[in-house]
XYZ file of C-alpha atoms in Angstrom:
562
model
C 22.161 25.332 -12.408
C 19.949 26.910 -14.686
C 15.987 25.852 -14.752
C 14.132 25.306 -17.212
C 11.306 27.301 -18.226
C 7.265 26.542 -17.262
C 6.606 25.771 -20.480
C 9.127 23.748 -21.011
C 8.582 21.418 -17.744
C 5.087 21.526 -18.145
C 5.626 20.783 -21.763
C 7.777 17.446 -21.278
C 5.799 16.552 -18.256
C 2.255 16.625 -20.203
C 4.015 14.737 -22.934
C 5.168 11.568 -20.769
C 0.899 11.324 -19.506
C 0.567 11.705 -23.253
C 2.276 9.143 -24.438
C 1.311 6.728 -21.337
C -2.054 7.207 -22.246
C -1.624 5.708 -25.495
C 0.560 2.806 -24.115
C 3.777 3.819 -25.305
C 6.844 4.394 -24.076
C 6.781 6.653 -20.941
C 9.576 8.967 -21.768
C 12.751 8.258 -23.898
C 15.657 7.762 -21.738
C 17.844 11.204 -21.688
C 21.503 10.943 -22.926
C 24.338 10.732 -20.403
C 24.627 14.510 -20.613
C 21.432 15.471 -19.925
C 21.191 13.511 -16.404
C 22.473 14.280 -12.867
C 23.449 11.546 -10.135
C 22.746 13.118 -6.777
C 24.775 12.776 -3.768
C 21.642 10.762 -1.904
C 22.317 8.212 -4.351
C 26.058 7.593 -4.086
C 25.541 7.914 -0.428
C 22.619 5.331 -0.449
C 24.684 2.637 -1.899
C 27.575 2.887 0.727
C 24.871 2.381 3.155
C 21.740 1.058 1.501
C 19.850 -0.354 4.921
C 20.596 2.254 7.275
C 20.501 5.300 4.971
C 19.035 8.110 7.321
C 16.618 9.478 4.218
C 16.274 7.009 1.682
C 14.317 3.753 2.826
C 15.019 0.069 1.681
C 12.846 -0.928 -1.115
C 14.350 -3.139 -3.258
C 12.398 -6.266 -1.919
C 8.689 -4.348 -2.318
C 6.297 -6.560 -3.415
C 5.343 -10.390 -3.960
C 7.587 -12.719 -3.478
C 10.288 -10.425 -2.055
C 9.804 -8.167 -5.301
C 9.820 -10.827 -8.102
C 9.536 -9.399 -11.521
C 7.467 -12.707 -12.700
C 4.291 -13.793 -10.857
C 3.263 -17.064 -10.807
C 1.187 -18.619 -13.275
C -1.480 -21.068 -11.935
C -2.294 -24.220 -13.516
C -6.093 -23.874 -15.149
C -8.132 -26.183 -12.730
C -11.772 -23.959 -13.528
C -13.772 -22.102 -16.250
C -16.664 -19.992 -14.635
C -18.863 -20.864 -17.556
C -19.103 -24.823 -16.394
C -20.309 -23.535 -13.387
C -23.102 -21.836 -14.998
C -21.903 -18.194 -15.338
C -22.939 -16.729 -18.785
C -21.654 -13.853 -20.702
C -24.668 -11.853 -21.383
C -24.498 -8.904 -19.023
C -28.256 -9.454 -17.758
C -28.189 -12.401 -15.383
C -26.207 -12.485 -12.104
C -22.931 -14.421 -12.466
C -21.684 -13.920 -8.623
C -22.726 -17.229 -7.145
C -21.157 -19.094 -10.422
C -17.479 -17.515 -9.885
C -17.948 -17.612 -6.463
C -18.199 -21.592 -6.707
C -15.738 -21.905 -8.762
C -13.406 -20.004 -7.115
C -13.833 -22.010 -3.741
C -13.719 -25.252 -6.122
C -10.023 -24.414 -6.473
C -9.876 -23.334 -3.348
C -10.794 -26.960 -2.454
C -8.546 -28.459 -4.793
C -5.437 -26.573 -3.255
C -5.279 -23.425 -5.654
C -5.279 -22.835 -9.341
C -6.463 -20.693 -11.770
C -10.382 -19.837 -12.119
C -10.649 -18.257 -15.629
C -13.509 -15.726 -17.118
C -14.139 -16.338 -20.765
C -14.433 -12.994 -22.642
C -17.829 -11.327 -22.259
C -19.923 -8.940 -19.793
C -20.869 -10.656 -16.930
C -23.446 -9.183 -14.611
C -22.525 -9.336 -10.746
C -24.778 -9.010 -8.167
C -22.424 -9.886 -4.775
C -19.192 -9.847 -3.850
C -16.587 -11.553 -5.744
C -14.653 -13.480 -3.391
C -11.304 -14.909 -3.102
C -10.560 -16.425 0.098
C -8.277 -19.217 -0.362
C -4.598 -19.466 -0.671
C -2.905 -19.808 -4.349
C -6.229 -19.695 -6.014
C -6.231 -16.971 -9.007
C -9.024 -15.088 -10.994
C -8.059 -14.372 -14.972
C -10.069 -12.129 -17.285
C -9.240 -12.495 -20.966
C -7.730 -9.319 -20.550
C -8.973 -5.353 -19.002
C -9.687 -4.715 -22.221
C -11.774 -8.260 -22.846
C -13.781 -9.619 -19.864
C -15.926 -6.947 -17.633
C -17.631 -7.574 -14.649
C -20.744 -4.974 -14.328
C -21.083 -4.642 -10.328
C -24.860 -3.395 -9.470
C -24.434 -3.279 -6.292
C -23.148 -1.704 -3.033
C -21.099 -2.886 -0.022
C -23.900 -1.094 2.113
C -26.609 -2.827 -0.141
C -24.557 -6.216 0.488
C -23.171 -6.758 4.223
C -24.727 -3.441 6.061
C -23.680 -0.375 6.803
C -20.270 -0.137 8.281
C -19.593 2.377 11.342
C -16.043 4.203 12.218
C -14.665 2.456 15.321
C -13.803 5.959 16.484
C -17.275 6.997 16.656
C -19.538 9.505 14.312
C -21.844 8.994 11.880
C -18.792 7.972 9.099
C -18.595 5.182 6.913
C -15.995 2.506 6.816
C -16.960 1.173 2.993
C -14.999 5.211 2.594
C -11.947 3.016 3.368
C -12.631 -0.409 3.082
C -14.042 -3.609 1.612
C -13.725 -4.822 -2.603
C -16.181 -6.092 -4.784
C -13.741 -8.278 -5.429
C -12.162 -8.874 -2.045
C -8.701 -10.837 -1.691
C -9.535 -11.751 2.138
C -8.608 -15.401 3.800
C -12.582 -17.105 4.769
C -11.811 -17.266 8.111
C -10.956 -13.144 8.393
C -14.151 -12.836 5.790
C -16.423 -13.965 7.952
C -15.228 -12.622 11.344
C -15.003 -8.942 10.134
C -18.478 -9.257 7.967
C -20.371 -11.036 11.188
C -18.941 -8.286 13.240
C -19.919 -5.730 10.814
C -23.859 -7.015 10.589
C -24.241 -6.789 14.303
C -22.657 -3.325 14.631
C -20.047 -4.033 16.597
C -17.125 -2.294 14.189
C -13.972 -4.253 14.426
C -10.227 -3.806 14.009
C -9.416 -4.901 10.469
C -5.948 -5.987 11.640
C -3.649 -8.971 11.339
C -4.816 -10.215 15.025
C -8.383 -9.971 14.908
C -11.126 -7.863 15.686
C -10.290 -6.833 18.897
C -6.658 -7.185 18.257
C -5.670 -9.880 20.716
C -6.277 -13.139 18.855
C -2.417 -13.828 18.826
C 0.343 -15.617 21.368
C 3.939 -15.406 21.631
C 6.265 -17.401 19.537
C 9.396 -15.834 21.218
C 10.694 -12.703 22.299
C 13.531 -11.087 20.169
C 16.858 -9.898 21.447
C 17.748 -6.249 20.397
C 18.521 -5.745 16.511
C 19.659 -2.484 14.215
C 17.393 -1.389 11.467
C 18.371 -3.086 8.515
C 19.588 -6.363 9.647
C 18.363 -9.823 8.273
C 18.856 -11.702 11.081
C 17.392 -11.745 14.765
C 18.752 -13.645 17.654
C 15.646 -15.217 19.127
C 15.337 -16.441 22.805
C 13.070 -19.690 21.851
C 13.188 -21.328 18.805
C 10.538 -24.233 19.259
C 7.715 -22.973 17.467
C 9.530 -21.507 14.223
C 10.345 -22.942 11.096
C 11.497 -21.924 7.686
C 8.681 -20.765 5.524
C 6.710 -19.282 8.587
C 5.316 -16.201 8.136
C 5.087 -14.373 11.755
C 4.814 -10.665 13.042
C 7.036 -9.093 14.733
C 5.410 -6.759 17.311
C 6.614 -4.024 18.770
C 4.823 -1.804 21.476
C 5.485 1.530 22.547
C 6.224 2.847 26.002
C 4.771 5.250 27.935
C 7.466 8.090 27.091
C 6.546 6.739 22.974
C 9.785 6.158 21.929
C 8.756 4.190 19.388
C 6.701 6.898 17.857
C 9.954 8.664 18.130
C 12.005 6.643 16.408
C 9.162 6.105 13.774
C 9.749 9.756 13.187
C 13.668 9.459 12.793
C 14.273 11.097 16.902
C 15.771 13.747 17.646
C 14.683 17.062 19.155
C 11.528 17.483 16.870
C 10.482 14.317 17.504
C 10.556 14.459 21.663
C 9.444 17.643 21.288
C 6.170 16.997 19.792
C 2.832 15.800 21.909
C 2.127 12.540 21.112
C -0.368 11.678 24.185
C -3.289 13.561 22.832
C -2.966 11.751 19.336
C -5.574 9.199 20.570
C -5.798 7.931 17.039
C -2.178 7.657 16.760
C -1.435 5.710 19.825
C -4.208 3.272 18.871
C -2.199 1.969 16.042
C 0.453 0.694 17.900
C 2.390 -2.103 18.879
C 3.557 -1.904 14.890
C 3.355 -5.047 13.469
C 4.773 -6.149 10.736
C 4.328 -9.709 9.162
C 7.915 -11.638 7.612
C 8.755 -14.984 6.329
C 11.308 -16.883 7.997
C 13.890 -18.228 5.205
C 16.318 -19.804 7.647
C 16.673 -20.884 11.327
C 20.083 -21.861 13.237
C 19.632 -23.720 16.576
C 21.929 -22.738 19.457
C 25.169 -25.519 19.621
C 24.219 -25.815 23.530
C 21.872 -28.968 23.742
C 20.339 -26.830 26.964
C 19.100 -24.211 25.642
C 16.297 -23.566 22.896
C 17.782 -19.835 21.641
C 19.123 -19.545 17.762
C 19.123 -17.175 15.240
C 16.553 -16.472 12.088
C 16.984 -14.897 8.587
C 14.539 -12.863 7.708
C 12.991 -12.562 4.106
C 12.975 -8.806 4.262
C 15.759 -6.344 6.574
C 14.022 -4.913 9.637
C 12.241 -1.815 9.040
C 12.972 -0.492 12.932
C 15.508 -0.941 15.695
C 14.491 -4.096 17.931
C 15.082 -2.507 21.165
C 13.975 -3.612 24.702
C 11.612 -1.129 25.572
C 9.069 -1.604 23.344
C 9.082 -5.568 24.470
C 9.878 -7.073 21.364
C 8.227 -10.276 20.351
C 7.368 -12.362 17.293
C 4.049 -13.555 17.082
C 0.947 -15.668 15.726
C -1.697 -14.191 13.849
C -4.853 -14.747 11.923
C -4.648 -16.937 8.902
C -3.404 -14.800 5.971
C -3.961 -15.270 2.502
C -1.365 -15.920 0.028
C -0.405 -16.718 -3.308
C -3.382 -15.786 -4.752
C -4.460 -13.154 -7.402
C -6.714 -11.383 -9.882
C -5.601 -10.961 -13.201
C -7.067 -9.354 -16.757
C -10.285 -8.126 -16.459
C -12.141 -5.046 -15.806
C -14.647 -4.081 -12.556
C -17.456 -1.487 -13.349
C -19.773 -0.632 -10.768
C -23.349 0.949 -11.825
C -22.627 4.954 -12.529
C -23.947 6.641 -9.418
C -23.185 10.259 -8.243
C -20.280 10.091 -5.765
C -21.153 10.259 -2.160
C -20.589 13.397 0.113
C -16.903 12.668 2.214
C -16.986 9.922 3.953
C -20.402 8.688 3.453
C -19.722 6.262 1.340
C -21.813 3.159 -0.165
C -19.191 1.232 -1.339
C -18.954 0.902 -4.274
C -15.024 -0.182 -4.171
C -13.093 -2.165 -6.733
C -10.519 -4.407 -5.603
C -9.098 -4.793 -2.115
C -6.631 -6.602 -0.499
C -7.069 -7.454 3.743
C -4.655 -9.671 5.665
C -3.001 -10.419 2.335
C 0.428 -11.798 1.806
C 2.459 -12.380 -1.571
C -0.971 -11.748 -3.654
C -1.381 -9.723 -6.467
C -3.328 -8.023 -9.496
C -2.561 -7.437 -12.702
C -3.892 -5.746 -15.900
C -7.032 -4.806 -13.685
C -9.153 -1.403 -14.135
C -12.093 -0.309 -12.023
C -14.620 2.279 -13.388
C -17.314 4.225 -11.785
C -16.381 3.229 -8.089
C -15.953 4.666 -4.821
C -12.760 3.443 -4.055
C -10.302 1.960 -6.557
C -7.624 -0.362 -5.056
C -7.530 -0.945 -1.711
C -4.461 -2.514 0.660
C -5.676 -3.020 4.198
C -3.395 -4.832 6.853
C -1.988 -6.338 3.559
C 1.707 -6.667 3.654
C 4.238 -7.915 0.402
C 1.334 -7.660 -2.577
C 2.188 -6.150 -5.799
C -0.562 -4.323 -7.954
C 1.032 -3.896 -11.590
C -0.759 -2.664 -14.754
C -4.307 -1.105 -12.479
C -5.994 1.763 -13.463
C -9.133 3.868 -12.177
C -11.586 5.220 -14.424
C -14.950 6.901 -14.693
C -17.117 9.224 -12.289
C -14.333 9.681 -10.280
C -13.275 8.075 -6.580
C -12.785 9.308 -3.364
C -9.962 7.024 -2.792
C -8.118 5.843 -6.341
C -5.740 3.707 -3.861
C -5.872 3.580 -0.126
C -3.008 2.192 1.968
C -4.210 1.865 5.413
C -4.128 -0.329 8.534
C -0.268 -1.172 9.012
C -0.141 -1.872 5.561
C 3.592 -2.839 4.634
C 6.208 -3.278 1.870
C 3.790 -3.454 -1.053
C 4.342 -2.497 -4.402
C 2.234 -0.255 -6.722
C 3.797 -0.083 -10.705
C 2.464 0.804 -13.805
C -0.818 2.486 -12.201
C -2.541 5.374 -13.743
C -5.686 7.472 -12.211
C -7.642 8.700 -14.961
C -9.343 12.470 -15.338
C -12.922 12.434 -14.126
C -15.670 11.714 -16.716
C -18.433 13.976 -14.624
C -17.708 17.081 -12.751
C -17.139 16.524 -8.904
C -20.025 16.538 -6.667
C -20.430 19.666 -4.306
C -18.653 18.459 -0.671
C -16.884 15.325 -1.867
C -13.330 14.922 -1.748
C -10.845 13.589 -4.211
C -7.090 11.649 -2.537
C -5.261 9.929 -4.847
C -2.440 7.535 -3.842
C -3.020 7.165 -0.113
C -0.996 6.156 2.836
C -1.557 5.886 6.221
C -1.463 4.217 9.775
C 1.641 3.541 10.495
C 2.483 1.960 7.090
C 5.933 1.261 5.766
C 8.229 0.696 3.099
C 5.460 1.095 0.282
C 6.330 2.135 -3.395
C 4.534 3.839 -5.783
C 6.335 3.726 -9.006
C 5.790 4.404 -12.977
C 2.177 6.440 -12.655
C 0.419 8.777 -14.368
C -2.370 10.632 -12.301
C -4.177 12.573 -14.517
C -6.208 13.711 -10.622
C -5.126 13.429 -7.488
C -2.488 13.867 -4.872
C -0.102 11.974 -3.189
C -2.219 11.424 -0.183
C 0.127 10.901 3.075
C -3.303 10.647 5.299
C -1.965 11.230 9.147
C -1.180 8.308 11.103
C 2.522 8.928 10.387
C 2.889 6.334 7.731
C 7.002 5.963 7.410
C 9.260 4.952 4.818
C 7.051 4.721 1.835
C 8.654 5.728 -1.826
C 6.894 7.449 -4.574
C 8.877 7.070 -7.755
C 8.670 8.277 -11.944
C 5.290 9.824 -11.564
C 3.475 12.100 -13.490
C 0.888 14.132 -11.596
C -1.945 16.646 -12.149
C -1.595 17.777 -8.731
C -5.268 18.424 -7.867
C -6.596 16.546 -4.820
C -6.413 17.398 -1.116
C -4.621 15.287 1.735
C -7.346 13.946 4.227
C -6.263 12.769 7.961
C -7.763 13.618 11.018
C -5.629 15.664 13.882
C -5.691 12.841 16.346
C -3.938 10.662 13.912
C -1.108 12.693 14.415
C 1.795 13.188 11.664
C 1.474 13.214 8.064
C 5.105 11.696 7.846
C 7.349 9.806 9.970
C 11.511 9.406 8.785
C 12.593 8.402 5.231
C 10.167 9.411 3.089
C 11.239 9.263 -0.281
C 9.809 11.514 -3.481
C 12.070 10.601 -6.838
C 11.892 11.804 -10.218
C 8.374 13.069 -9.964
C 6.889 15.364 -13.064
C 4.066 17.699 -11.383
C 2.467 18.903 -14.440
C -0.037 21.975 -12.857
C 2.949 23.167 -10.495
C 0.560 22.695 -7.193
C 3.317 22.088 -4.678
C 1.029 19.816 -2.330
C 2.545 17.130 -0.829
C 5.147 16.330 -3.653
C 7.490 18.708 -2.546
C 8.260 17.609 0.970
C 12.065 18.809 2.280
C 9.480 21.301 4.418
C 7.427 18.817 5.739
C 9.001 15.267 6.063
C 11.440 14.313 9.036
C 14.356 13.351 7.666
C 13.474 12.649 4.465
C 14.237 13.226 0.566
C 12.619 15.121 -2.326
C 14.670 14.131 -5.315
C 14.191 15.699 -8.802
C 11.433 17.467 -9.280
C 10.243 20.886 -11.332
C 9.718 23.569 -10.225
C 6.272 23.731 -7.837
C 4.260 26.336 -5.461
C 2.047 26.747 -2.819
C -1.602 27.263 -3.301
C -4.725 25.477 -2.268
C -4.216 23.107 0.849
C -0.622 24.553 2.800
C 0.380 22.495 5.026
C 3.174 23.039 8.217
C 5.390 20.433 9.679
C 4.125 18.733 12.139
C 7.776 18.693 14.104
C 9.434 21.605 15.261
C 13.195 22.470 14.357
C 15.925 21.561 11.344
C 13.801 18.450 9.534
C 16.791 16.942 8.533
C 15.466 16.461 5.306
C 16.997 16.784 1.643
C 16.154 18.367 -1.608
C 18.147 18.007 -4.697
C 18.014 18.372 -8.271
C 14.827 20.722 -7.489
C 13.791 22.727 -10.803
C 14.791 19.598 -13.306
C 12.217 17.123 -15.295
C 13.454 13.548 -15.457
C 16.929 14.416 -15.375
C 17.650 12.551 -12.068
C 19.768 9.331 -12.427
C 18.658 6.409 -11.521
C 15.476 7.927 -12.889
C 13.412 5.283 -11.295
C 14.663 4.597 -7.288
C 12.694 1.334 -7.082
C 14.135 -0.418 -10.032
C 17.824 0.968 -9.407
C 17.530 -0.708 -5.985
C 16.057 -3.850 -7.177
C 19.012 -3.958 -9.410
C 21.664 -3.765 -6.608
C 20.246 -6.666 -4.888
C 22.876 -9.112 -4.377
């Protein structure tokens, strides 16, 4: 195959962030000629669950992946609760009524006239199906003047040092069920740093529901031993542990000699992320025949992203109250313009994040002049669609973190820096991390940043039609183990300075798949792979600029859904 020339991918490349800066189209679609159908994608469809590289995404998102989010009935205007648009008096308490007014009410939408609205707290949504809608990004702002620090305290690393947590956690606006709120924020005033999770601070505020029999990735359905306490429309976890020889990690990592070969008992970090838990809806539950004998069978809403084996005791599970069918919608965040912090000292100053989360979303949302732009923490089946992150620049544009699972990221961009970096901070990008699976990036332009795979061998995750300035650095500590676990996916991605880092990953992923991209090199941050031995993992149509077909892997699953 013949390449093209640099100037010619950088060229095309720096002419698809062009045009998405304007808000046009992204990139004409290429004639039949001029695009290639690799062999991972014929193979993918024969065997679209259980493909070794490619990961099942089609049902990323809200709703299982639903194009059209809901649209909440108008039960609230933050004006008649005494909110004005004048940018000089604090409007936090006013949208913060209102908001738990609809809360009240059983959901609906809260709405933010257009204006500047000056906000002194956090902007809180805690209650299920309730929704907050600007005008529009471009229409209604709200001007943040303070800190998470300034607001709740400061917020210690449960693994010790003098780090901050706000590096990696919290919103101003904070989609976060009042329950979970108020447990994590007590816990954080009297120093006593918690687990963020999906079973409380400590991690043990859960019981059994039933254990599960053994299952193949990919299935729908489980066989269950006790059916009692299920019913359609529950959403559960199901938990699995590790043992002591961490086959689960193993497995995680796609097995094999690499993965049994590699030390996983000193990855203290690592290990403290498991059992894996992963939260589901139930759509369907079939009783055993036998009147004797309480077993059955569920459906799933979403295939199972691991084997179900008996070793790691598989279970499915209560949890803490999560939040769902709620939203934030049309407006713009600004925090005051302060320097950025030195790495991971963090104020917080962070835009909009999601914590034990479920079927929420945002839409047409940008955040300027924060710490940290978009945040998914133990949130599971959210989609963030039209978000941007402007201004001084962030440490963390969007952080993925906590056993975060099968969300969906689309039409995102990461603007260029207004101000020159501060001396020993550190820009990400689009981060991943702890364990988290079956995540998609897809249609973004990064004008900074990388594609941040942050230790803690997140697994599965897709990064899809994405334009990058490749010109952050990867964080992760080394007790977190792994950058990757098995079936990472890279598709159709346009690297427009050549840097290599992280978006070229046949060297570095177990078995996983770098699909059309141009031409890159190492320089800067080099990474090695973390497992010794053949990776198992696939490169093709390497050297080509949008030429891959399907050109966008999310959407071309979504569209073989039956």
């Amino acid at each position: 195959m013949e390449h093209p020339s640099r100037r010619g991918v950088l060229g095309g490349a720096i002419a698809v962030a062009a045009v998405a800066a304007t808000g046009g189209t992204a990139w004409a679609k290429p004639g039949p000629a001029e695009t290639e159908t690799p062999a991972l994608w014929r193979e993918f469809k024969a065997t679209p669950y259980t493909h070794p590289q490619v990961p099942y995404i089609a049902r990323a998102g809200a709703f299982s992946g639903t194009r059209r989010l809901p649209r909440r009935k108008v039960v609230a205007n933050v004006r008649d609760y005494g909110a004005v648009p004048d940018g000089t008096r604090d409007a936090a308490p006013a949208i913060n009524r209102a908001l738990a007014d609809a809360g009240r009410r059983g959901g609906g939408t809260v709405v933010v006239p257009p204006g500047e609205y000056r906000v002194d707290g956090i902007i809180r949504i805690a209650h299920d199906n309730v929704v907050l809608r600007g005008a529009g990004s471009s229409r209604t702002t709200l001007r943040a003047t303070k800190n998470l620090t300034e607001l709740i305290g400061p917020y210690g690393s449960r693994y010790g040092g003098d780090k901050s947590s706000w590096s990696w956690a919290g919103g101003l606006i904070w989609l976060c069920p009042q329950t979970r709120w108020e447990s994590l924020t007590t816990a954080i005033r009297a120093k006593a740093w918690p687990f963020e999770g999906w079973t409380g601070n400590k991690r043990d505020e859960w019981r059994t529901l039933t254990p599960v029999h053994p299952a193949t990735r990919g299935d729908r359905t489980l066989e269950v031993q006790d059916t009692t306490h299920l019913h359609k429309g529950d959403l559960v976890l199901l938990r699995l542990a590790d043992d002591a020889d961490h086959t689960l990690l193993e497995h995680m990592a796609g097995g094999g000699a690499g993965a049994e070969a590699y030390t996983w008992d000193d990855k203290t970090k690592l290990t403290s992320y498991v059992p894996y838990e992963w939260p589901v809806r139930i759509t369907s539950i079939k009783k055993s025949a036998a009147k004797s004998t309480v077993q059955g069978t569920i459906t799933l809403e979403r295939p199972l992203p691991l084997d179900v084996r008996p070793e790691w005791d598989p279970r499915l599970t209560t949890h803490v109250k999560a939040l769902t069918g709620a939203g934030v919608e049309g407006l713009t965040l600004e925090a005051v313009e302060t320097p950025q912090s030195p790495h991971l000292l963090d104020k917080g100053y962070n835009g909009v994040t999601f914590q034990c989360a479920y079927d929420c979303w945002a839409d047409d949302i940008v955040v300027r002049h924060v710490d940290n732009g978009f945040g998914l923490v133990s949130a599971s089946a959210c989609t963030l669609r039209r978000t941007r992150v402007a201004g001084r620049g962030a440490h963390h544009p969007y952080f993925c973190r906590e056993g975060s699972h099968d969300n969906l990221v689309e039409d995102f961009t990461i603007d260029e820096r207004t101000v020159p970096a501060p001396s020993g901070t550190q820009l990400h990008g689009i981060n991943v991390e702890g364990l988290s699976s079956y995540n998609v990036w897809s249609r973004g332009t990064m004008r900074m940043g990388t594609f941040d795979s942050h230790r803690g061998m997140p697994f599965a995750n897709v990064r899809t039609d994405i334009t990058i300035e490749n010109n952050g650095r990867h964080g992760g500590d080394a007790s977190a183990g792994p950058l990757f676990g098995a079936r990472f996916t890279h598709w159709n991605i346009r690297v427009t300075n050549e840097r290599a880092g992280l978006t070229k990953i046949d060297g570095l992923a177990p078995y996983s798949a770098t699909v059309g991209i141009n031409e890159v090199r190492e320089f800067d941050q080099i990474d090695v792979p973390d497992f010794p031995g053949d990776l198992h993992s696939r490169l093709e149509l390497y050297g080509t600029t949008n030429k891959v077909h399907p050109r966008n892997l999310h959407e071309a699953q979504r569209d073989l859904r039956p």
